[in-house]
Amino acid sequence: MSTGGRRVTAFAPGKLILLGEHAVVYGHRAVALAVERGTTVTLDPCEGPTRLADADPALRADPRLARALAAVLPAEGLAVTLATDLPVGRGMGSSAALAVALVRATARLAGREADLDECIAQGFVLERIFHGSPSGLDHTVSARGGAVVYRRTDDGPELSPLDLPAPLPLVVLDTGRAGDTAALVAGVAARRPGVDPALAAIGALVDATLPALRAGDLVTVGRAMDEDQRLLEAIGVSTPEIEALVTLARQHGALGAKLAGAGGGGVVIALCPEPDALLAAAQARGVPAMRA
Ligand code: PMV
C-alpha cells in the first residue's frame, strides 16, 4: 500500500460512560457520550519498516500498541505519530479513540474514507488487542460520536442514538491512577453470581433513567449517577480515591457523581450545572479537572 508520498491524518474522540459500565458486559444497556477530546493518528511515508516515530509517552508505554499497529498498517513504509489530549488509561476511551483513528487513517492511505461500519468492525479488532473481551461500547461511541444507548446482544451490538435536549454539564475529575480494565472486568466475572443482582440493578437503573435524559431532567439523572456509583461500589470496582472525588463533587454543587469506565482509578464524572466551585476545589487539592 502506498501513501503516494503524502501525509495522512485522522482523529477520533474519546468517550465517557454516563451510566451502565460493567453491567453492559452482561447484556444490559449503557449510556455513553463522545467527548471533544480524542486521539490523532498521523502517517508519513518513510523508507524501511513501518515504525512509531512519535507518540504521547502514555500511549507509547503500552506494550499492546505494536501489535495494534501491525494489525492494520502495512509492514513497510510508514512513520506513525500518535497524539492525544485524553488522559490515558482513565476510562475515557483513549485506546478506542486510537483504534478508530487508526482505521480512519488507514483508509485515507488508500484514498478513501472509512464508513461507520468499517470503523466499528475494524475498531473492534484493535480494541480486542487492547482489552481482551471488551463490550465494544467504547469504540462504537468513538466511531459514531454523540450520545448513544448501547446493548451487547448475541446477534451483535444494538445501538441507538440518544437525543439530549442540551449537552450535559459534566466535570471530569482524574484520580491520577490508571485502572486495568481487563483485570477489573475479570474481577467482576469472578464475583458472579454474587454480583448479578447489582449488575441487573444497574441495567434497570439505565432503562429507568432514559426518559429523564431525553427530557433534560438533570436532578433525576444526578440521582441515577449516585445510585450507579453505589452499585459499582457493591460490585467491587470503586476505590477510596474515587469515593473521595465523588464526595468532593457532591459537596461542591454536583447533582450526582460516579466513576466512569472500568473503575480501579480512572476518572470520576460529576453532573454539575454550576461547575466553578467544584473546579476551584479540585484545583486547590491538586486534582486534575476539566469540563467534558
Ligand atoms: O475503562 P474503559 O473506558 O475501558 O471502560 C470499560 C467499560 C466496561 O463496561 C467496564 C467494560 C466494557 O468493555 O464495556
mmCIF file of C-alpha atoms and ligand atoms in Angstrom:
data_model
loop_
_atom_site.group_PDB
_atom_site.id
_atom_site.type_symbol
_atom_site.label_atom_id
_atom_site.label_comp_id
_atom_site.label_asym_id
_atom_site.label_seq_id
_atom_site.Cartn_x
_atom_site.Cartn_y
_atom_site.Cartn_z
ATOM 1 C CA MET A 1 0.000 0.000 0.000
ATOM 2 C CA SER A 2 1.389 3.411 -0.865
ATOM 3 C CA THR A 3 0.542 6.815 0.528
ATOM 4 C CA GLY A 4 1.533 8.302 -2.791
ATOM 5 C CA GLY A 5 4.171 10.178 -0.801
ATOM 6 C CA ARG A 6 1.712 12.216 1.194
ATOM 7 C CA ARG A 7 0.901 12.549 4.865
ATOM 8 C CA VAL A 8 -2.486 11.346 6.101
ATOM 9 C CA THR A 9 -4.020 12.186 9.435
ATOM 10 C CA ALA A 10 -7.207 11.167 11.246
ATOM 11 C CA PHE A 11 -8.905 11.938 14.553
ATOM 12 C CA ALA A 12 -11.390 10.067 16.707
ATOM 13 C CA PRO A 13 -12.925 11.187 20.008
ATOM 14 C CA GLY A 14 -12.832 9.635 23.441
ATOM 15 C CA LYS A 15 -15.920 8.873 25.469
ATOM 16 C CA LEU A 16 -17.437 8.876 28.912
ATOM 17 C CA ILE A 17 -19.818 6.231 30.201
ATOM 18 C CA LEU A 18 -22.623 8.122 31.863
ATOM 19 C CA LEU A 19 -24.404 5.036 33.228
ATOM 20 C CA GLY A 20 -24.116 1.269 32.929
ATOM 21 C CA GLU A 21 -20.442 0.215 32.805
ATOM 22 C CA HIS A 22 -19.719 -3.399 33.775
ATOM 23 C CA ALA A 23 -23.405 -4.348 33.534
ATOM 24 C CA VAL A 24 -23.074 -3.665 29.772
ATOM 25 C CA VAL A 25 -20.689 -6.632 29.534
ATOM 26 C CA TYR A 26 -23.642 -8.870 30.547
ATOM 27 C CA GLY A 27 -26.193 -7.582 28.055
ATOM 28 C CA HIS A 28 -27.645 -4.630 29.987
ATOM 29 C CA ARG A 29 -27.954 -1.179 28.418
ATOM 30 C CA ALA A 30 -25.382 1.559 28.962
ATOM 31 C CA VAL A 31 -25.371 5.240 28.048
ATOM 32 C CA ALA A 32 -22.173 6.777 26.735
ATOM 33 C CA LEU A 33 -21.184 10.127 25.255
ATOM 34 C CA ALA A 34 -18.424 11.053 22.855
ATOM 35 C CA VAL A 35 -16.274 13.922 24.157
ATOM 36 C CA GLU A 36 -14.428 16.627 22.253
ATOM 37 C CA ARG A 37 -11.025 15.375 23.312
ATOM 38 C CA GLY A 38 -9.529 12.491 21.390
ATOM 39 C CA THR A 39 -6.592 10.910 19.596
ATOM 40 C CA THR A 40 -4.964 11.897 16.303
ATOM 41 C CA VAL A 41 -3.005 9.451 14.148
ATOM 42 C CA THR A 42 -0.598 10.812 11.533
ATOM 43 C CA LEU A 43 1.024 8.558 8.932
ATOM 44 C CA ASP A 44 4.026 9.831 6.971
ATOM 45 C CA PRO A 45 5.730 7.971 4.153
ATOM 46 C CA CYS A 46 9.237 6.790 5.073
ATOM 47 C CA GLU A 47 11.905 4.333 3.945
ATOM 48 C CA GLY A 48 12.128 0.931 5.617
ATOM 49 C CA PRO A 49 9.855 -0.825 8.081
ATOM 50 C CA THR A 50 6.790 0.893 9.477
ATOM 51 C CA ARG A 51 7.715 2.385 12.848
ATOM 52 C CA LEU A 52 6.439 4.546 15.639
ATOM 53 C CA ALA A 53 8.013 7.961 15.036
ATOM 54 C CA ASP A 54 6.500 9.870 17.914
ATOM 55 C CA ALA A 55 3.801 9.255 20.492
ATOM 56 C CA ASP A 56 2.374 10.614 23.667
ATOM 57 C CA PRO A 57 4.514 8.824 26.338
ATOM 58 C CA ALA A 58 1.488 7.159 27.931
ATOM 59 C CA LEU A 59 0.420 5.706 24.580
ATOM 60 C CA ARG A 60 3.966 4.665 23.691
ATOM 61 C CA ALA A 61 4.326 2.798 27.004
ATOM 62 C CA ASP A 62 1.534 0.375 26.130
ATOM 63 C CA PRO A 63 3.070 -2.968 25.090
ATOM 64 C CA ARG A 64 -0.042 -3.795 23.029
ATOM 65 C CA LEU A 65 0.473 -0.800 20.763
ATOM 66 C CA ALA A 66 2.942 -2.507 18.409
ATOM 67 C CA ARG A 67 0.500 -5.383 17.836
ATOM 68 C CA ALA A 68 -2.362 -2.979 17.143
ATOM 69 C CA LEU A 69 -0.292 -1.033 14.606
ATOM 70 C CA ALA A 70 0.867 -4.254 12.921
ATOM 71 C CA ALA A 71 -2.758 -5.450 12.656
ATOM 72 C CA VAL A 72 -3.810 -2.631 10.334
ATOM 73 C CA LEU A 73 -0.773 -0.927 8.855
ATOM 74 C CA PRO A 74 1.473 -2.168 6.058
ATOM 75 C CA ALA A 75 4.776 -3.617 7.346
ATOM 76 C CA GLU A 76 6.840 -1.168 5.308
ATOM 77 C CA GLY A 77 6.975 2.492 4.580
ATOM 78 C CA LEU A 78 5.178 4.433 7.314
ATOM 79 C CA ALA A 79 6.229 6.622 10.214
ATOM 80 C CA VAL A 80 3.400 6.752 12.759
ATOM 81 C CA THR A 81 2.748 9.712 15.051
ATOM 82 C CA LEU A 82 0.164 9.465 17.843
ATOM 83 C CA ALA A 83 -1.102 12.412 19.852
ATOM 84 C CA THR A 84 -3.884 12.547 22.394
ATOM 85 C CA ASP A 85 -5.366 15.084 24.777
ATOM 86 C CA LEU A 86 -7.229 12.340 26.666
ATOM 87 C CA PRO A 87 -5.882 11.115 29.977
ATOM 88 C CA VAL A 88 -4.651 7.620 29.032
ATOM 89 C CA GLY A 89 -5.963 4.551 30.841
ATOM 90 C CA ARG A 90 -8.509 6.522 32.855
ATOM 91 C CA GLY A 91 -11.777 5.270 31.357
ATOM 92 C CA MET A 92 -12.095 7.977 28.713
ATOM 93 C CA GLY A 93 -11.663 5.588 25.826
ATOM 94 C CA SER A 94 -8.153 6.542 24.747
ATOM 95 C CA SER A 95 -7.481 3.105 23.229
ATOM 96 C CA ALA A 96 -10.826 3.131 21.394
ATOM 97 C CA ALA A 97 -10.090 6.616 20.026
ATOM 98 C CA LEU A 98 -6.694 5.351 18.882
ATOM 99 C CA ALA A 99 -8.334 2.295 17.279
ATOM 100 C CA VAL A 100 -10.906 4.304 15.326
ATOM 101 C CA ALA A 101 -8.400 6.987 14.313
ATOM 102 C CA LEU A 102 -6.065 4.248 13.027
ATOM 103 C CA VAL A 103 -8.874 2.707 10.957
ATOM 104 C CA ARG A 104 -9.720 6.136 9.510
ATOM 105 C CA ALA A 105 -6.084 6.961 8.772
ATOM 106 C CA THR A 106 -5.516 3.573 7.117
ATOM 107 C CA ALA A 107 -8.497 4.100 4.813
ATOM 108 C CA ARG A 108 -7.139 7.538 3.875
ATOM 109 C CA LEU A 109 -3.878 5.878 2.868
ATOM 110 C CA ALA A 110 -5.932 4.145 0.197
ATOM 111 C CA GLY A 111 -7.513 7.448 -0.804
ATOM 112 C CA ARG A 112 -10.935 6.779 0.716
ATOM 113 C CA GLU A 113 -12.929 7.466 3.895
ATOM 114 C CA ALA A 114 -13.765 4.629 6.317
ATOM 115 C CA ASP A 115 -17.530 4.408 6.828
ATOM 116 C CA LEU A 116 -19.204 3.806 10.184
ATOM 117 C CA ASP A 117 -19.494 0.023 9.705
ATOM 118 C CA GLU A 118 -15.814 -0.278 8.875
ATOM 119 C CA CYS A 119 -14.786 1.879 11.857
ATOM 120 C CA ILE A 120 -16.878 -0.315 14.140
ATOM 121 C CA ALA A 121 -15.788 -3.687 12.706
ATOM 122 C CA GLN A 122 -12.090 -2.888 12.359
ATOM 123 C CA GLY A 123 -12.027 -0.795 15.521
ATOM 124 C CA PHE A 124 -13.280 -3.823 17.433
ATOM 125 C CA VAL A 125 -10.386 -5.935 16.138
ATOM 126 C CA LEU A 126 -7.999 -3.358 17.601
ATOM 127 C CA GLU A 127 -9.953 -2.905 20.845
ATOM 128 C CA ARG A 128 -9.699 -6.663 21.421
ATOM 129 C CA ILE A 129 -5.927 -6.384 21.174
ATOM 130 C CA PHE A 130 -6.017 -3.738 23.914
ATOM 131 C CA HIS A 131 -8.761 -5.136 26.127
ATOM 132 C CA GLY A 132 -9.247 -8.862 25.528
ATOM 133 C CA SER A 133 -13.034 -9.159 25.540
ATOM 134 C CA PRO A 134 -14.496 -5.651 25.679
ATOM 135 C CA SER A 135 -18.204 -4.955 25.233
ATOM 136 C CA GLY A 136 -17.461 -2.816 22.191
ATOM 137 C CA LEU A 137 -19.068 0.247 23.683
ATOM 138 C CA ASP A 138 -16.005 2.492 23.649
ATOM 139 C CA HIS A 139 -15.011 2.209 20.028
ATOM 140 C CA THR A 140 -18.640 2.256 18.851
ATOM 141 C CA VAL A 141 -19.236 5.593 20.566
ATOM 142 C CA SER A 142 -15.919 6.914 19.296
ATOM 143 C CA ALA A 143 -16.825 5.922 15.730
ATOM 144 C CA ARG A 144 -20.350 7.267 15.888
ATOM 145 C CA GLY A 145 -19.971 10.383 18.051
ATOM 146 C CA GLY A 146 -22.774 11.968 20.094
ATOM 147 C CA ALA A 147 -24.732 10.216 22.841
ATOM 148 C CA VAL A 148 -25.593 6.574 22.467
ATOM 149 C CA VAL A 149 -27.608 3.838 24.185
ATOM 150 C CA TYR A 150 -25.678 0.625 23.734
ATOM 151 C CA ARG A 151 -26.511 -3.014 24.357
ATOM 152 C CA ARG A 152 -24.488 -6.110 23.571
ATOM 153 C CA THR A 153 -26.647 -8.930 22.207
ATOM 154 C CA ASP A 154 -25.880 -12.412 20.879
ATOM 155 C CA ASP A 155 -26.531 -11.004 17.401
ATOM 156 C CA GLY A 156 -24.068 -8.175 17.840
ATOM 157 C CA PRO A 157 -24.260 -4.676 19.304
ATOM 158 C CA GLU A 158 -27.581 -2.850 19.438
ATOM 159 C CA LEU A 159 -27.080 0.851 19.207
ATOM 160 C CA SER A 160 -29.466 3.764 19.288
ATOM 161 C CA PRO A 161 -28.667 7.453 19.275
ATOM 162 C CA LEU A 162 -29.873 9.297 22.352
ATOM 163 C CA ASP A 163 -31.214 12.779 21.721
ATOM 164 C CA LEU A 164 -30.284 15.024 24.618
ATOM 165 C CA PRO A 165 -32.069 18.396 24.704
ATOM 166 C CA ALA A 166 -28.766 20.050 25.681
ATOM 167 C CA PRO A 167 -25.191 18.893 26.340
ATOM 168 C CA LEU A 168 -24.875 17.545 29.894
ATOM 169 C CA PRO A 169 -22.873 19.837 32.205
ATOM 170 C CA LEU A 170 -20.211 17.312 33.189
ATOM 171 C CA VAL A 171 -16.997 17.872 35.113
ATOM 172 C CA VAL A 172 -14.293 15.191 34.880
ATOM 173 C CA LEU A 173 -12.036 14.649 37.906
ATOM 174 C CA ASP A 174 -8.944 12.477 37.411
ATOM 175 C CA THR A 175 -7.775 10.138 40.201
ATOM 176 C CA GLY A 176 -4.357 10.193 38.504
ATOM 177 C CA ARG A 177 -4.271 6.424 38.581
ATOM 178 C CA ALA A 178 -4.936 4.073 35.665
ATOM 179 C CA GLY A 179 -7.455 1.297 36.155
ATOM 180 C CA ASP A 180 -6.752 -2.051 34.480
ATOM 181 C CA THR A 181 -9.962 -2.630 32.501
ATOM 182 C CA ALA A 182 -9.287 -6.285 31.651
ATOM 183 C CA ALA A 183 -8.439 -7.130 35.290
ATOM 184 C CA LEU A 184 -11.471 -5.238 36.635
ATOM 185 C CA VAL A 185 -13.838 -6.933 34.173
ATOM 186 C CA ALA A 186 -12.284 -10.315 35.083
ATOM 187 C CA GLY A 187 -12.688 -9.482 38.787
ATOM 188 C CA VAL A 188 -16.404 -8.818 38.340
ATOM 189 C CA ALA A 189 -16.756 -12.074 36.368
ATOM 190 C CA ALA A 190 -15.060 -13.942 39.226
ATOM 191 C CA ARG A 191 -17.503 -12.466 41.756
ATOM 192 C CA ARG A 192 -20.546 -13.749 39.870
ATOM 193 C CA PRO A 193 -23.181 -14.929 40.620
ATOM 194 C CA GLY A 194 -22.975 -12.921 43.866
ATOM 195 C CA VAL A 195 -22.851 -9.593 41.999
ATOM 196 C CA ASP A 196 -25.574 -10.479 39.466
ATOM 197 C CA PRO A 197 -28.352 -8.664 41.378
ATOM 198 C CA ALA A 198 -26.261 -5.473 41.447
ATOM 199 C CA LEU A 199 -25.484 -5.813 37.718
ATOM 200 C CA ALA A 200 -29.196 -6.272 36.994
ATOM 201 C CA ALA A 201 -29.980 -3.245 39.186
ATOM 202 C CA ILE A 202 -27.533 -1.153 37.120
ATOM 203 C CA GLY A 203 -29.301 -2.286 33.943
ATOM 204 C CA ALA A 204 -32.717 -1.418 35.384
ATOM 205 C CA LEU A 205 -31.404 1.965 36.524
ATOM 206 C CA VAL A 206 -30.201 2.792 32.998
ATOM 207 C CA ASP A 207 -33.575 1.850 31.491
ATOM 208 C CA ALA A 208 -35.447 3.888 34.114
ATOM 209 C CA THR A 209 -33.257 6.971 33.550
ATOM 210 C CA LEU A 210 -33.619 7.221 29.752
ATOM 211 C CA PRO A 211 -36.827 9.341 29.898
ATOM 212 C CA ALA A 212 -35.136 11.812 32.287
ATOM 213 C CA LEU A 213 -32.149 12.060 29.935
ATOM 214 C CA ARG A 214 -34.403 12.764 26.953
ATOM 215 C CA ALA A 215 -36.324 15.358 28.980
ATOM 216 C CA GLY A 216 -33.218 17.094 30.377
ATOM 217 C CA ASP A 217 -34.281 16.318 33.962
ATOM 218 C CA LEU A 218 -30.831 16.780 35.487
ATOM 219 C CA VAL A 219 -31.934 16.185 39.081
ATOM 220 C CA THR A 220 -33.157 12.679 38.210
ATOM 221 C CA VAL A 221 -30.065 11.976 36.104
ATOM 222 C CA GLY A 222 -27.835 13.089 39.002
ATOM 223 C CA ARG A 223 -29.667 10.799 41.423
ATOM 224 C CA ALA A 224 -29.216 7.917 38.994
ATOM 225 C CA MET A 225 -25.473 8.612 38.808
ATOM 226 C CA ASP A 226 -25.278 8.477 42.623
ATOM 227 C CA GLU A 227 -27.182 5.192 42.668
ATOM 228 C CA ASP A 228 -24.984 3.756 39.916
ATOM 229 C CA GLN A 229 -21.887 4.682 41.950
ATOM 230 C CA ARG A 230 -23.344 2.867 44.972
ATOM 231 C CA LEU A 231 -23.905 -0.250 42.837
ATOM 232 C CA LEU A 232 -20.416 -0.007 41.302
ATOM 233 C CA GLU A 233 -19.044 0.078 44.857
ATOM 234 C CA ALA A 234 -21.126 -3.037 45.614
ATOM 235 C CA ILE A 235 -19.581 -4.966 42.693
ATOM 236 C CA GLY A 236 -16.101 -4.054 43.914
ATOM 237 C CA VAL A 237 -14.725 -1.737 41.216
ATOM 238 C CA SER A 238 -14.570 1.534 43.164
ATOM 239 C CA THR A 239 -11.642 2.740 45.279
ATOM 240 C CA PRO A 240 -11.183 5.150 48.221
ATOM 241 C CA GLU A 241 -9.667 7.718 45.789
ATOM 242 C CA ILE A 242 -12.734 7.528 43.562
ATOM 243 C CA GLU A 243 -15.047 7.867 46.547
ATOM 244 C CA ALA A 244 -13.119 10.908 47.849
ATOM 245 C CA LEU A 245 -13.623 12.659 44.492
ATOM 246 C CA VAL A 246 -17.301 11.668 44.387
ATOM 247 C CA THR A 247 -17.717 13.217 47.857
ATOM 248 C CA LEU A 248 -15.806 16.357 46.806
ATOM 249 C CA ALA A 249 -18.124 16.747 43.810
ATOM 250 C CA ARG A 250 -21.261 16.304 45.857
ATOM 251 C CA GLN A 251 -20.001 18.856 48.390
ATOM 252 C CA HIS A 252 -19.418 21.425 45.618
ATOM 253 C CA GLY A 253 -22.693 21.505 43.780
ATOM 254 C CA ALA A 254 -22.824 18.245 41.816
ATOM 255 C CA LEU A 255 -26.298 16.783 41.323
ATOM 256 C CA GLY A 256 -24.649 13.353 41.161
ATOM 257 C CA ALA A 257 -21.225 11.803 40.658
ATOM 258 C CA LYS A 258 -19.741 8.416 39.831
ATOM 259 C CA LEU A 259 -16.719 6.674 38.430
ATOM 260 C CA ALA A 260 -16.764 6.463 34.628
ATOM 261 C CA GLY A 261 -15.226 3.461 32.878
ATOM 262 C CA ALA A 262 -13.882 0.337 34.465
ATOM 263 C CA GLY A 263 -13.001 1.924 37.840
ATOM 264 C CA GLY A 264 -9.998 0.903 39.974
ATOM 265 C CA GLY A 265 -8.795 4.504 39.431
ATOM 266 C CA GLY A 266 -9.580 6.395 36.268
ATOM 267 C CA VAL A 267 -11.900 9.369 36.223
ATOM 268 C CA VAL A 268 -14.953 10.480 38.155
ATOM 269 C CA ILE A 269 -17.728 12.374 36.353
ATOM 270 C CA ALA A 270 -19.905 14.882 38.149
ATOM 271 C CA LEU A 271 -23.124 16.385 36.833
ATOM 272 C CA CYS A 272 -22.578 19.965 37.790
ATOM 273 C CA PRO A 273 -24.588 22.818 36.198
ATOM 274 C CA GLU A 274 -22.572 25.432 38.171
ATOM 275 C CA PRO A 275 -19.065 23.957 37.919
ATOM 276 C CA ASP A 276 -16.894 26.850 39.143
ATOM 277 C CA ALA A 277 -16.878 25.860 42.843
ATOM 278 C CA LEU A 278 -16.014 22.257 42.026
ATOM 279 C CA LEU A 279 -13.280 23.222 39.545
ATOM 280 C CA ALA A 280 -11.755 25.564 42.153
ATOM 281 C CA ALA A 281 -11.952 22.925 44.914
ATOM 282 C CA ALA A 282 -10.277 20.377 42.633
ATOM 283 C CA GLN A 283 -7.547 22.825 41.695
ATOM 284 C CA ALA A 284 -6.924 23.680 45.373
ATOM 285 C CA ARG A 285 -6.359 19.969 46.062
ATOM 286 C CA GLY A 286 -4.169 19.374 43.008
ATOM 287 C CA VAL A 287 -6.820 17.184 41.337
ATOM 288 C CA PRO A 288 -6.752 17.450 37.537
ATOM 289 C CA ALA A 289 -10.250 18.552 36.480
ATOM 290 C CA MET A 290 -11.898 19.580 33.232
ATOM 291 C CA ARG A 291 -15.269 20.308 31.747
ATOM 292 C CA ALA A 292 -16.328 17.460 29.459
HETATM 293 O O1 PMV B 1 -12.454 1.853 31.306
HETATM 294 P P1 PMV B 1 -12.983 1.782 29.927
HETATM 295 O O2 PMV B 1 -13.152 3.073 29.258
HETATM 296 O O3 PMV B 1 -12.222 0.799 29.079
HETATM 297 O O4 PMV B 1 -14.487 1.224 30.040
HETATM 298 C C1 PMV B 1 -14.744 -0.074 30.451
HETATM 299 C C2 PMV B 1 -16.230 -0.296 30.450
HETATM 300 C C3 PMV B 1 -16.609 -1.688 30.959
HETATM 301 O O5 PMV B 1 -18.021 -1.754 30.918
HETATM 302 C C4 PMV B 1 -16.143 -1.917 32.375
HETATM 303 C C5 PMV B 1 -16.009 -2.782 30.088
HETATM 304 C C6 PMV B 1 -16.583 -2.830 28.699
HETATM 305 O O6 PMV B 1 -15.943 -3.496 27.869
HETATM 306 O O7 PMV B 1 -17.669 -2.280 28.435
#
